[in-house]
Every structure is written in C-alpha cells, then in structure tokens.
mmCIF file of N, CA and C in Angstrom:
data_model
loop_
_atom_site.group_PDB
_atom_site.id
_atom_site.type_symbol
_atom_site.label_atom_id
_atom_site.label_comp_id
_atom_site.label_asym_id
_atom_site.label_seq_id
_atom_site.Cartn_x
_atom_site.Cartn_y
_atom_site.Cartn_z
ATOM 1 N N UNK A 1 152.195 75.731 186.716
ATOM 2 C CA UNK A 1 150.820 75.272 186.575
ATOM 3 C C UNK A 1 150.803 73.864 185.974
ATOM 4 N N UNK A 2 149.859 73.288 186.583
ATOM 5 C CA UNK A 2 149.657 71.589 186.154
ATOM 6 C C UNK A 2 149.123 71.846 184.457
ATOM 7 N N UNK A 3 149.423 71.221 183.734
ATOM 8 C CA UNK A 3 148.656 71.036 182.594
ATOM 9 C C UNK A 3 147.459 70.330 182.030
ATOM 10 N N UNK A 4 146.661 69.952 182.757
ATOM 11 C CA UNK A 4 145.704 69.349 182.709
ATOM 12 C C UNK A 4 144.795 69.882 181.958
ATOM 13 N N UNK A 5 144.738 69.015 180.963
ATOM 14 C CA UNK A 5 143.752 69.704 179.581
ATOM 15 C C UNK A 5 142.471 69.153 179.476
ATOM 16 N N UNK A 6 142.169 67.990 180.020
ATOM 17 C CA UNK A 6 140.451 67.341 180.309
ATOM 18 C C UNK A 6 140.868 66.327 181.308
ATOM 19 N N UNK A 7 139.120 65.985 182.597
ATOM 20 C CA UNK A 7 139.271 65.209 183.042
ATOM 21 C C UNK A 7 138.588 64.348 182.159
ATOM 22 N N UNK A 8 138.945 63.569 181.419
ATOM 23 C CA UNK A 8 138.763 62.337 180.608
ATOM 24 C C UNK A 8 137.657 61.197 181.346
ATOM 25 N N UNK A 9 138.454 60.268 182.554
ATOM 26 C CA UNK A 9 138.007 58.964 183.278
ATOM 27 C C UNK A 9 137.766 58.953 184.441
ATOM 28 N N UNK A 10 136.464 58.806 185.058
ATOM 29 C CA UNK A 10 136.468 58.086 186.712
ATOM 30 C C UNK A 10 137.079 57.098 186.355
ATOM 31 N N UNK A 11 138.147 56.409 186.540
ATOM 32 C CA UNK A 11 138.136 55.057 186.642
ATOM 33 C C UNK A 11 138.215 54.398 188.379
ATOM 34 N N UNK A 12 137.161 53.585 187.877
ATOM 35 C CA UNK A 12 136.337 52.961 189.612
ATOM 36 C C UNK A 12 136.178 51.712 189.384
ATOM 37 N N UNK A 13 136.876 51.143 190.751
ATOM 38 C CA UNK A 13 136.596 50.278 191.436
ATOM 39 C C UNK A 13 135.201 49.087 191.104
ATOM 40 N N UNK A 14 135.080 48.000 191.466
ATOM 41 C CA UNK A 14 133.808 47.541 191.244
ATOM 42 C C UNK A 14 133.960 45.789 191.175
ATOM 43 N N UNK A 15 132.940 45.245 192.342
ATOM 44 C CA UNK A 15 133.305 44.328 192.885
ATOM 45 C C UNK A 15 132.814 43.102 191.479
ATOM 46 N N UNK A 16 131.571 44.005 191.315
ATOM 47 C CA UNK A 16 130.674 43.124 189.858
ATOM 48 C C UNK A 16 130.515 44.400 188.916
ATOM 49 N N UNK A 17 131.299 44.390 187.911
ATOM 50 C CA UNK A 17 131.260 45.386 186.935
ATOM 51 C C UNK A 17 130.004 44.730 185.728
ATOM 52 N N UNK A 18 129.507 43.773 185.830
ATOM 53 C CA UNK A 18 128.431 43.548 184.363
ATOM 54 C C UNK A 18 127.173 44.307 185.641
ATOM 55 N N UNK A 19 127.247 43.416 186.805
ATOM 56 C CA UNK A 19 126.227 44.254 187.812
ATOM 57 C C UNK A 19 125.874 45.641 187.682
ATOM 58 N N UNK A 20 126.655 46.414 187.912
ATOM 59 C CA UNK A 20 127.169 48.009 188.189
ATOM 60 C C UNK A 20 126.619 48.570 187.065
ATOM 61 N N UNK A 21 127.712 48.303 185.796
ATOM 62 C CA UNK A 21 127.480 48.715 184.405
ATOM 63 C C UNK A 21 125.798 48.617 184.483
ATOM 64 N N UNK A 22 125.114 47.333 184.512
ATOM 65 C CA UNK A 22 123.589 47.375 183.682
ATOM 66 C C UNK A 22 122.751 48.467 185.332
ATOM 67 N N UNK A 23 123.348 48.474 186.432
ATOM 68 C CA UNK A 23 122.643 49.565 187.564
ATOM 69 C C UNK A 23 122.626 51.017 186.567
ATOM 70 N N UNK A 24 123.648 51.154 185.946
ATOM 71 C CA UNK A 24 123.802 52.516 185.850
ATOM 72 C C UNK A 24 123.182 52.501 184.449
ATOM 73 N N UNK A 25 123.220 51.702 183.871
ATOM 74 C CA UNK A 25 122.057 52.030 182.554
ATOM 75 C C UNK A 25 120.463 52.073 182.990
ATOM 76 N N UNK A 26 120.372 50.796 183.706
ATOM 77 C CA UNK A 26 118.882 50.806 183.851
ATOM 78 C C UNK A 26 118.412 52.081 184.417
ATOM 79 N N UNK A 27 119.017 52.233 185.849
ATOM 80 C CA UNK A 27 118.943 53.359 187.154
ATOM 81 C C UNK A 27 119.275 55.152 186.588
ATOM 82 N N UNK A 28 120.458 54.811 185.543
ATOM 83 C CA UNK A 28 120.489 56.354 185.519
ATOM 84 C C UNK A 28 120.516 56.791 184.065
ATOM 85 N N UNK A 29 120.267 56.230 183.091
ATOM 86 C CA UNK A 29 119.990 56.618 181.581
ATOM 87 C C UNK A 29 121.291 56.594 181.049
ATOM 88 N N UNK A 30 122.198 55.585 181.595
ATOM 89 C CA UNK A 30 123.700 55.787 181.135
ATOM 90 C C UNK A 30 123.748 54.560 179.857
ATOM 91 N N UNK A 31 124.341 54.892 178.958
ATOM 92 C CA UNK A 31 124.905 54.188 177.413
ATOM 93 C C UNK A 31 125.729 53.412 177.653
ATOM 94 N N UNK A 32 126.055 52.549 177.503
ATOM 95 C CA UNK A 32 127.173 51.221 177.668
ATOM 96 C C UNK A 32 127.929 51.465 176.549
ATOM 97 N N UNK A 33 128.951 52.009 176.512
ATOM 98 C CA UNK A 33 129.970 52.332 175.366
ATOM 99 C C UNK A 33 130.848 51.537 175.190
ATOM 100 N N UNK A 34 130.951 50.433 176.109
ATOM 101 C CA UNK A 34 132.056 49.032 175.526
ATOM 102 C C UNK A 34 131.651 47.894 177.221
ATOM 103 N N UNK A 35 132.090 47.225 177.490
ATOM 104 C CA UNK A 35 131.937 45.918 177.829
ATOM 105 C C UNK A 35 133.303 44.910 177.777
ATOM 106 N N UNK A 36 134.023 44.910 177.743
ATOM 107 C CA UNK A 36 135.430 43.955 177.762
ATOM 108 C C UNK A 36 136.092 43.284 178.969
ATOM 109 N N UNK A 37 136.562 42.053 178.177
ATOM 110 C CA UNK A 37 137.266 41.269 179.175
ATOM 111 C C UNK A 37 138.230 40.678 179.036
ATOM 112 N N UNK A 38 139.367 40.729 179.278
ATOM 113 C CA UNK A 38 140.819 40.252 178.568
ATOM 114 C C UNK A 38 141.382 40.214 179.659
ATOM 115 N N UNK A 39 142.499 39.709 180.124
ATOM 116 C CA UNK A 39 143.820 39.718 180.914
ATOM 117 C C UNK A 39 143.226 39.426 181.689
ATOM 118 N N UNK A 40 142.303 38.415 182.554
ATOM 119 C CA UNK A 40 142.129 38.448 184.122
ATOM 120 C C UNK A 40 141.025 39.621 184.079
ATOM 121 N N UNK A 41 141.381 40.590 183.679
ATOM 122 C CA UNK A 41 140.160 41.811 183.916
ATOM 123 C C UNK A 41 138.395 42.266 182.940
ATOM 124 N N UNK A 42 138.001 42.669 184.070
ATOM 125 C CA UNK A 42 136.958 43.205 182.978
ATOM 126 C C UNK A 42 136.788 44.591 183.244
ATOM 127 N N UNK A 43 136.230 45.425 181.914
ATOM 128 C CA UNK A 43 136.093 47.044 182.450
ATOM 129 C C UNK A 43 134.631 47.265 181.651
ATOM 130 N N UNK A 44 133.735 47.958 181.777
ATOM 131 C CA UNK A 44 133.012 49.041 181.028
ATOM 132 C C UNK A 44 133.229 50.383 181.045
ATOM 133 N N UNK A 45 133.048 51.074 179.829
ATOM 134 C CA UNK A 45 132.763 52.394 179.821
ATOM 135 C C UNK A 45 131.623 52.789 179.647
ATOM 136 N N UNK A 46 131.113 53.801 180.546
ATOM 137 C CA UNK A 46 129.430 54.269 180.911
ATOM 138 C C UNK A 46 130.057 55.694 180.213
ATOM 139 N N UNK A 47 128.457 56.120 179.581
ATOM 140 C CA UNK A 47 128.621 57.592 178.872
ATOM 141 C C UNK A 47 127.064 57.734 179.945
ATOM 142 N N UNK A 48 127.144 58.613 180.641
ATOM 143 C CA UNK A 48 126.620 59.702 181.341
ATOM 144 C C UNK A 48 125.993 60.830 180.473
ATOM 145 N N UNK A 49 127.158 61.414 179.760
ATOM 146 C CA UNK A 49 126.429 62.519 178.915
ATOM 147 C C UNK A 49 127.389 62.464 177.622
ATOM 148 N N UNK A 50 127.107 63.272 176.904
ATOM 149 C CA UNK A 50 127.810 63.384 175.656
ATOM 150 C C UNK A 50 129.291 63.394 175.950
ATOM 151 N N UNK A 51 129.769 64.032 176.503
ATOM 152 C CA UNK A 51 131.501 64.529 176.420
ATOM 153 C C UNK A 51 131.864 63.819 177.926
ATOM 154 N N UNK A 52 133.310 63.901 177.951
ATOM 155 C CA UNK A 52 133.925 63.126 179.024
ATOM 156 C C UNK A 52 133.571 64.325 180.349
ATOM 157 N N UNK A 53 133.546 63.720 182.058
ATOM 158 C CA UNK A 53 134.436 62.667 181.987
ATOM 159 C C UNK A 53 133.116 61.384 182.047
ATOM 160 N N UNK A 54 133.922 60.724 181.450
ATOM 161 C CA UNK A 54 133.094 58.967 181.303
ATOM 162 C C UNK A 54 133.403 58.227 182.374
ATOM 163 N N UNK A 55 132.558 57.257 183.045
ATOM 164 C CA UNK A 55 133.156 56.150 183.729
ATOM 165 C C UNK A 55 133.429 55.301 183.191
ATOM 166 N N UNK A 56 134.430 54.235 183.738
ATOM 167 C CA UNK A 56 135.029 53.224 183.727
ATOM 168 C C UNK A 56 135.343 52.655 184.952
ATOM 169 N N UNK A 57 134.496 51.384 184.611
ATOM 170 C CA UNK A 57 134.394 50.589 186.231
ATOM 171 C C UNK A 57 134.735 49.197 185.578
ATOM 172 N N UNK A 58 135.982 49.019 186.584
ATOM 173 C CA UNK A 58 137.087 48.096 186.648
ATOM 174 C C UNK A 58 136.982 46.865 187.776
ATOM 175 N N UNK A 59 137.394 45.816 187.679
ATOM 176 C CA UNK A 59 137.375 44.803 188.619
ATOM 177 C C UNK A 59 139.160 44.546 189.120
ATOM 178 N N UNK A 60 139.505 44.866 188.316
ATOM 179 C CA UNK A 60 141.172 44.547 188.364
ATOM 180 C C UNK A 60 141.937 46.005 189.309
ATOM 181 N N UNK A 61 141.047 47.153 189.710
ATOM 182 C CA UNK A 61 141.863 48.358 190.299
ATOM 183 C C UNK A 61 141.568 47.900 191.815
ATOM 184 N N UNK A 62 142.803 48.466 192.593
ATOM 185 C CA UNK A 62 142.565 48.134 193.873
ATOM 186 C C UNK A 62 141.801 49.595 195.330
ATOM 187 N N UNK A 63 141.626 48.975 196.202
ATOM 188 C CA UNK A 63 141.296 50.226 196.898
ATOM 189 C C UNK A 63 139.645 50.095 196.180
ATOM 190 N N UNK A 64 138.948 51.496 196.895
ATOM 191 C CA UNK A 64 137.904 51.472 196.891
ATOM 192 C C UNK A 64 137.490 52.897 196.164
ATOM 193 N N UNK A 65 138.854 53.795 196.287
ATOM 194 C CA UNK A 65 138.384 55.400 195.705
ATOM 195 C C UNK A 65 138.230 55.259 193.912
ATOM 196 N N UNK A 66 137.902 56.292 193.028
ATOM 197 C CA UNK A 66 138.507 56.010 191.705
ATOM 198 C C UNK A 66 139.306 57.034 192.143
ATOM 199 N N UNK A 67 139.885 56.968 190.452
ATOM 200 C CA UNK A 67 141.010 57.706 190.093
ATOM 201 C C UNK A 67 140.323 58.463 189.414
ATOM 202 N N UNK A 68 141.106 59.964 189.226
ATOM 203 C CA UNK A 68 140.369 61.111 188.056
ATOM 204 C C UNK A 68 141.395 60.973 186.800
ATOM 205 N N UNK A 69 141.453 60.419 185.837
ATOM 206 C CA UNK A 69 142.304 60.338 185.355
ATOM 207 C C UNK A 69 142.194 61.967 183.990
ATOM 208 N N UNK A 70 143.364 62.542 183.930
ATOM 209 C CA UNK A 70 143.063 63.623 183.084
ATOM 210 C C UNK A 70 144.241 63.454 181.960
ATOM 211 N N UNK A 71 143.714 63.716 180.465
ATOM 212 C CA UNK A 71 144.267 64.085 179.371
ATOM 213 C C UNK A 71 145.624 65.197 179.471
ATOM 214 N N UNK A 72 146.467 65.003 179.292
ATOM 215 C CA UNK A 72 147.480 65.886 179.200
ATOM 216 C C UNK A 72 148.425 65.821 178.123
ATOM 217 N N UNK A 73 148.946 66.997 177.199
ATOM 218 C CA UNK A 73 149.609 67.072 176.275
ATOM 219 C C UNK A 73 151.078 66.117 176.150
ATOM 220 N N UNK A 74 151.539 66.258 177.335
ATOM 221 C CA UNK A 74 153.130 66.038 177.705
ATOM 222 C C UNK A 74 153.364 64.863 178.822
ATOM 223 N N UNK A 75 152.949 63.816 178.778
ATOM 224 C CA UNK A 75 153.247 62.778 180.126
ATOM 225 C C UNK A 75 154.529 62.865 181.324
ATOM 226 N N UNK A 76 155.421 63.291 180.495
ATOM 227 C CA UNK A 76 156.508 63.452 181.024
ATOM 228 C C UNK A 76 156.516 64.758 182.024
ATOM 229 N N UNK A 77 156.331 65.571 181.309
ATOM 230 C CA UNK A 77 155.978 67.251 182.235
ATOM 231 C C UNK A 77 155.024 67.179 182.873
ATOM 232 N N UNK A 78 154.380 66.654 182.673
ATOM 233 C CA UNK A 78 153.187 66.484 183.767
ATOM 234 C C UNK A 78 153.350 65.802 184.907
ATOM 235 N N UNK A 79 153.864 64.279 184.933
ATOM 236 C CA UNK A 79 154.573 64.132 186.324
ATOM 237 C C UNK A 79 155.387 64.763 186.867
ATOM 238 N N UNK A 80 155.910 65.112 185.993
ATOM 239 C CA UNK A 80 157.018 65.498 186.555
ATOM 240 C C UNK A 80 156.768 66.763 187.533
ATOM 241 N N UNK A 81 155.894 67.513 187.062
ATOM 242 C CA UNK A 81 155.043 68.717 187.716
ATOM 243 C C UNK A 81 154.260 68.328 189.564
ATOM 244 N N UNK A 82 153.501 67.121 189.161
ATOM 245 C CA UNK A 82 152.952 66.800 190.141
ATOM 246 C C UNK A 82 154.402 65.959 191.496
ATOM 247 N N UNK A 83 154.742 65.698 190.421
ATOM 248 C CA UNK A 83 155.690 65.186 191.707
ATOM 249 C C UNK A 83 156.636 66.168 192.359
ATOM 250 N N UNK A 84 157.186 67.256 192.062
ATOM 251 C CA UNK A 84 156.778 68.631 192.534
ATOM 252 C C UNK A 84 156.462 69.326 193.223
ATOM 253 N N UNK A 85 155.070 69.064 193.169
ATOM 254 C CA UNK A 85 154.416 69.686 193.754
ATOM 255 C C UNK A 85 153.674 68.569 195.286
ATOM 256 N N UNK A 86 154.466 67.258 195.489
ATOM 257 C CA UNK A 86 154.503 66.664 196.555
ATOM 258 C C UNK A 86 153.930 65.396 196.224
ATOM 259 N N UNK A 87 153.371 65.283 195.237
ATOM 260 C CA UNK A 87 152.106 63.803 195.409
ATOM 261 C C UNK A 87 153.017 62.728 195.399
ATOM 262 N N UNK A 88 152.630 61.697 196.176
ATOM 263 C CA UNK A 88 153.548 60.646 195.803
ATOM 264 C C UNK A 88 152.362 59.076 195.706
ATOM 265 N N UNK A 89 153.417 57.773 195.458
ATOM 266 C CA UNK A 89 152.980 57.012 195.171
ATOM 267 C C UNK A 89 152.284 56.544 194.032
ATOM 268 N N UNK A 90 153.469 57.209 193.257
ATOM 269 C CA UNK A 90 153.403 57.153 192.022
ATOM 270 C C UNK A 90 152.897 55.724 191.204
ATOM 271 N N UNK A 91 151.872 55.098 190.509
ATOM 272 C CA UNK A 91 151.933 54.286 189.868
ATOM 273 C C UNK A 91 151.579 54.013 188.443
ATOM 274 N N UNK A 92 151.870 52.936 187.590
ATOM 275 C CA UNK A 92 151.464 53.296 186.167
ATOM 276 C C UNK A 92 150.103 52.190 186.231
ATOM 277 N N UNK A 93 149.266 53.184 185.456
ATOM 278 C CA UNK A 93 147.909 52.508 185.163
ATOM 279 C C UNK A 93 147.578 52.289 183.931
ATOM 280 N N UNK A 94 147.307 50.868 183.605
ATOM 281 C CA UNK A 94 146.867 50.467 181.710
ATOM 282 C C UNK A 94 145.569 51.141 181.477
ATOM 283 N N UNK A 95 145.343 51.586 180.766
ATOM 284 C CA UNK A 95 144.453 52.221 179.914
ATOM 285 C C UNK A 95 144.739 52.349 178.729
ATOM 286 N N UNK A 96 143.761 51.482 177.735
ATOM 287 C CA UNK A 96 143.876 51.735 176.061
ATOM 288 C C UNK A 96 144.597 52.717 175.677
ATOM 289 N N UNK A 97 143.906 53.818 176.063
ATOM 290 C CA UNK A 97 143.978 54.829 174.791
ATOM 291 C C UNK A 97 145.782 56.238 175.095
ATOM 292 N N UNK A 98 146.214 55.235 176.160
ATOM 293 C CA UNK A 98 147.624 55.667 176.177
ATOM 294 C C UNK A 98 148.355 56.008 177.536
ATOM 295 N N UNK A 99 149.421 56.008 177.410
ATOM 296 C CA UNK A 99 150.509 55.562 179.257
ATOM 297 C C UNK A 99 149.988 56.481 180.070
ATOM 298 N N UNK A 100 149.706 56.318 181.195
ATOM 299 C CA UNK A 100 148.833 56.586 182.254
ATOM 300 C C UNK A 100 149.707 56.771 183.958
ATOM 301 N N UNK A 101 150.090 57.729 184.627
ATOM 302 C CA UNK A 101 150.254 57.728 185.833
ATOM 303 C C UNK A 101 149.271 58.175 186.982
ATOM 304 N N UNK A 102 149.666 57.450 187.805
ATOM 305 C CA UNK A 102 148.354 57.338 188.656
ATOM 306 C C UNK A 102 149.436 57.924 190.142
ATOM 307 N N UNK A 103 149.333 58.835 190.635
ATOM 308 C CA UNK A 103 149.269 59.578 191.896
ATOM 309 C C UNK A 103 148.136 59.521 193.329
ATOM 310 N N UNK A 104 148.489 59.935 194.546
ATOM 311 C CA UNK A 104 147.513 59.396 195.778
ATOM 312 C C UNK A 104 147.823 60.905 196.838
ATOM 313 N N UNK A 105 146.961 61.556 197.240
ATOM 314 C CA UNK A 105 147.077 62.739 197.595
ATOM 315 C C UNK A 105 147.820 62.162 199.163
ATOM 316 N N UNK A 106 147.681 63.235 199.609
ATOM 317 C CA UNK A 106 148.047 62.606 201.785
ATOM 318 C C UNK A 106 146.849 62.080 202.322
ATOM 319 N N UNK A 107 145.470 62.492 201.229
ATOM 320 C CA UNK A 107 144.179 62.421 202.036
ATOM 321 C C UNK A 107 143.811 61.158 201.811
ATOM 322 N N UNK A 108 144.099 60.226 200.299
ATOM 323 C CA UNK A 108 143.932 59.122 199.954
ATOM 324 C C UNK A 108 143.001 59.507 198.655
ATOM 325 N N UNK A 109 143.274 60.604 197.574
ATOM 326 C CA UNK A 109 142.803 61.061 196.432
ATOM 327 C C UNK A 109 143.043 60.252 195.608
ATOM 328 N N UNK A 110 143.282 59.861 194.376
ATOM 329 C CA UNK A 110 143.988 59.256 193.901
ATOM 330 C C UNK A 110 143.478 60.168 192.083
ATOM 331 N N UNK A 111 144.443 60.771 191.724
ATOM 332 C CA UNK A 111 144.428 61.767 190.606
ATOM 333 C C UNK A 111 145.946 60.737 188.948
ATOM 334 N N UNK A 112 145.337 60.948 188.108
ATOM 335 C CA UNK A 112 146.470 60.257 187.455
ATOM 336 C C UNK A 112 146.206 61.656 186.073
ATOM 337 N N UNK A 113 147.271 61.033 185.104
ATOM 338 C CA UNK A 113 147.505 61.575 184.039
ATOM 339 C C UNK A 113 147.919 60.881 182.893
ATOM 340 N N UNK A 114 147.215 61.453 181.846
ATOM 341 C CA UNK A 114 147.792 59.927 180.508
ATOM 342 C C UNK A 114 147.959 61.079 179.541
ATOM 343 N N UNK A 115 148.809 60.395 178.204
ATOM 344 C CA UNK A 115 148.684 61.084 177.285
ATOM 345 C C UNK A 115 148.324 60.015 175.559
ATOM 346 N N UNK A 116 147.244 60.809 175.363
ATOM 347 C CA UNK A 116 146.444 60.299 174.504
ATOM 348 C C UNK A 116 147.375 60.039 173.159
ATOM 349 N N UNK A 117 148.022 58.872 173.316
ATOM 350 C CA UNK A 117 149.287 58.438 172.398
ATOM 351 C C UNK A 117 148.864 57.484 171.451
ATOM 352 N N UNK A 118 147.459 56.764 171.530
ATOM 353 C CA UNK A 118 147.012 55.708 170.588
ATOM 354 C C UNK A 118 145.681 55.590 170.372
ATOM 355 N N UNK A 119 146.165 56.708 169.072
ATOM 356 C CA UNK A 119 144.626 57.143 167.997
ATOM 357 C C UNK A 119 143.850 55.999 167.437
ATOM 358 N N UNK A 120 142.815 56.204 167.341
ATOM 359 C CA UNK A 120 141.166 54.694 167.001
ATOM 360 C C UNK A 120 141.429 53.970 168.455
ATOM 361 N N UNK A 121 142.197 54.147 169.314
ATOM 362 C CA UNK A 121 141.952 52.798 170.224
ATOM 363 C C UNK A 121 140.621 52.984 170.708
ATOM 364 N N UNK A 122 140.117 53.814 171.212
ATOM 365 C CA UNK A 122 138.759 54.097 172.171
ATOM 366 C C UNK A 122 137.591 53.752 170.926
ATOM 367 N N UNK A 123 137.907 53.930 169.630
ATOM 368 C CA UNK A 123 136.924 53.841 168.520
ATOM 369 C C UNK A 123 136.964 52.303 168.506
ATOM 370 N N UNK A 124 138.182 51.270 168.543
ATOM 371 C CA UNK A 124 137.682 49.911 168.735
ATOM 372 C C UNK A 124 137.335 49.492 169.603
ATOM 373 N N UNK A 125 136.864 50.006 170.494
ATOM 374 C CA UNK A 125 136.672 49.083 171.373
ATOM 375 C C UNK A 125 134.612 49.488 171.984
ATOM 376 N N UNK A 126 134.375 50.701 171.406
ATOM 377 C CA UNK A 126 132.875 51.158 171.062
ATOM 378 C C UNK A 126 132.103 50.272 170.813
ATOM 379 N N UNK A 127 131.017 49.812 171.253
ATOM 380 C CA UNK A 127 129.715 48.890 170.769
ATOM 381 C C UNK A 127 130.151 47.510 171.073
ATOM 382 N N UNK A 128 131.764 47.035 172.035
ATOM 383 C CA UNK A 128 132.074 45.674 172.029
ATOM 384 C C UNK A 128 131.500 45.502 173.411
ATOM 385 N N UNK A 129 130.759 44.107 173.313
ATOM 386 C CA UNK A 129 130.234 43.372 174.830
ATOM 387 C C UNK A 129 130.785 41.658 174.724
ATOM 388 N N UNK A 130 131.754 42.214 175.581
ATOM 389 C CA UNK A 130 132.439 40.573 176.211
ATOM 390 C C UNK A 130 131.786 40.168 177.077
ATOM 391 N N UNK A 131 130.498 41.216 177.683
ATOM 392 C CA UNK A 131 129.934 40.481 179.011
ATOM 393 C C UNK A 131 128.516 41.106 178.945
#
C-alpha cells in the first residue's frame, strides 16, 4: 500500500499567477496565504477552505496539468513504492516545506510526494506579498 497520509498541494500551472491568484479571491472567496517571487519564479498559495489540499499556482511548472502533491511519512519508501508499482518519469519538484517527487501516470496524471522535512517554513512565508 502507497502511504499517502494527506493530499497537501494542487500545484498548477499558470500563465499570470498575480492574475489567477486575485480571480480566485475575488471569484471564489479564496484567502491569499502568501504571494512570492524569487528565482525567476513566482507562486501563490490560495486557501479554499480551512485544511489542505491548498492551491499553489506557479509560473515556473511546465505542462498544463497540476500535480497532486501528497504528504508522506518516508520519501524514500514512498517512491520507491510508486515506482513499483509502474509510474515513471520521475522528477524532483522544489517546494518549501520539503523534497518533493513528482511522478506522470500513462494517461498524463501527474501525482508527486514530499516529506514534510522543514518545520516554520510554510509559517514564513504566510501573509508575504511580493506581488
């Protein structure tokens, strides 16, 4: 059995993420939980509802699907599981709050797994607008 303990992140795609981000506040009652821009990239995190999963809409991810990215105890066992069980195209995806693999079904899914390795990161980066 996969270990997948929360789906945590949409992380999506997005051609204009300050665009998108203020659509989904104005349009759907969503909270702007950060705003950042560093490396070439920019991301927001949208809170939808109280608990995950949260979006995160990215300018720097490629392709057009998101990714489901899910919380897992063990990074290591966990790929290691999925790869396994066939997925391939394996890649690593940055995300704050800890190392992240990113997987692509046959259909063009794209499912990843991180393990939540770096405690306060998601707490600094709350209430920041780079954009």
């Amino acid at each position: 059995m996969i270990p997948f303990q929360q789906l945590e992140y949409l992380y999506t795609p997005s051609h204009d993420v300050a665009g998108d981000a203020q659509l989904f506040v104005d349009s759907l009652g969503a909270k702007l939980a950060f705003a950042i821009e560093g490396m070439g990239a920019r991301v927001a995190m949208l809170q939808l509802t109280e608990g995950p999963p949260h979006i995160l809409l990215t300018d720097h991810l490629e392709g057009e699907r998101p990714i489901f990215i899910y919380r897992v105890d063990d990074l290591r066992l966990a790929t290691a599981a999925l790869r396994k069980r066939g997925l391939k195209n394996e890649a690593k995806v940055e995300i704050p709050m800890g190392p992240c693999i990113s997987f692509t079904t046959g259909s063009g899914h794209r499912i990843a797994v991180y393990e939540a390795s770096r405690p306060g990161v998601l707490e600094h980066f709350l209430g920041r607008r780079d954009f």
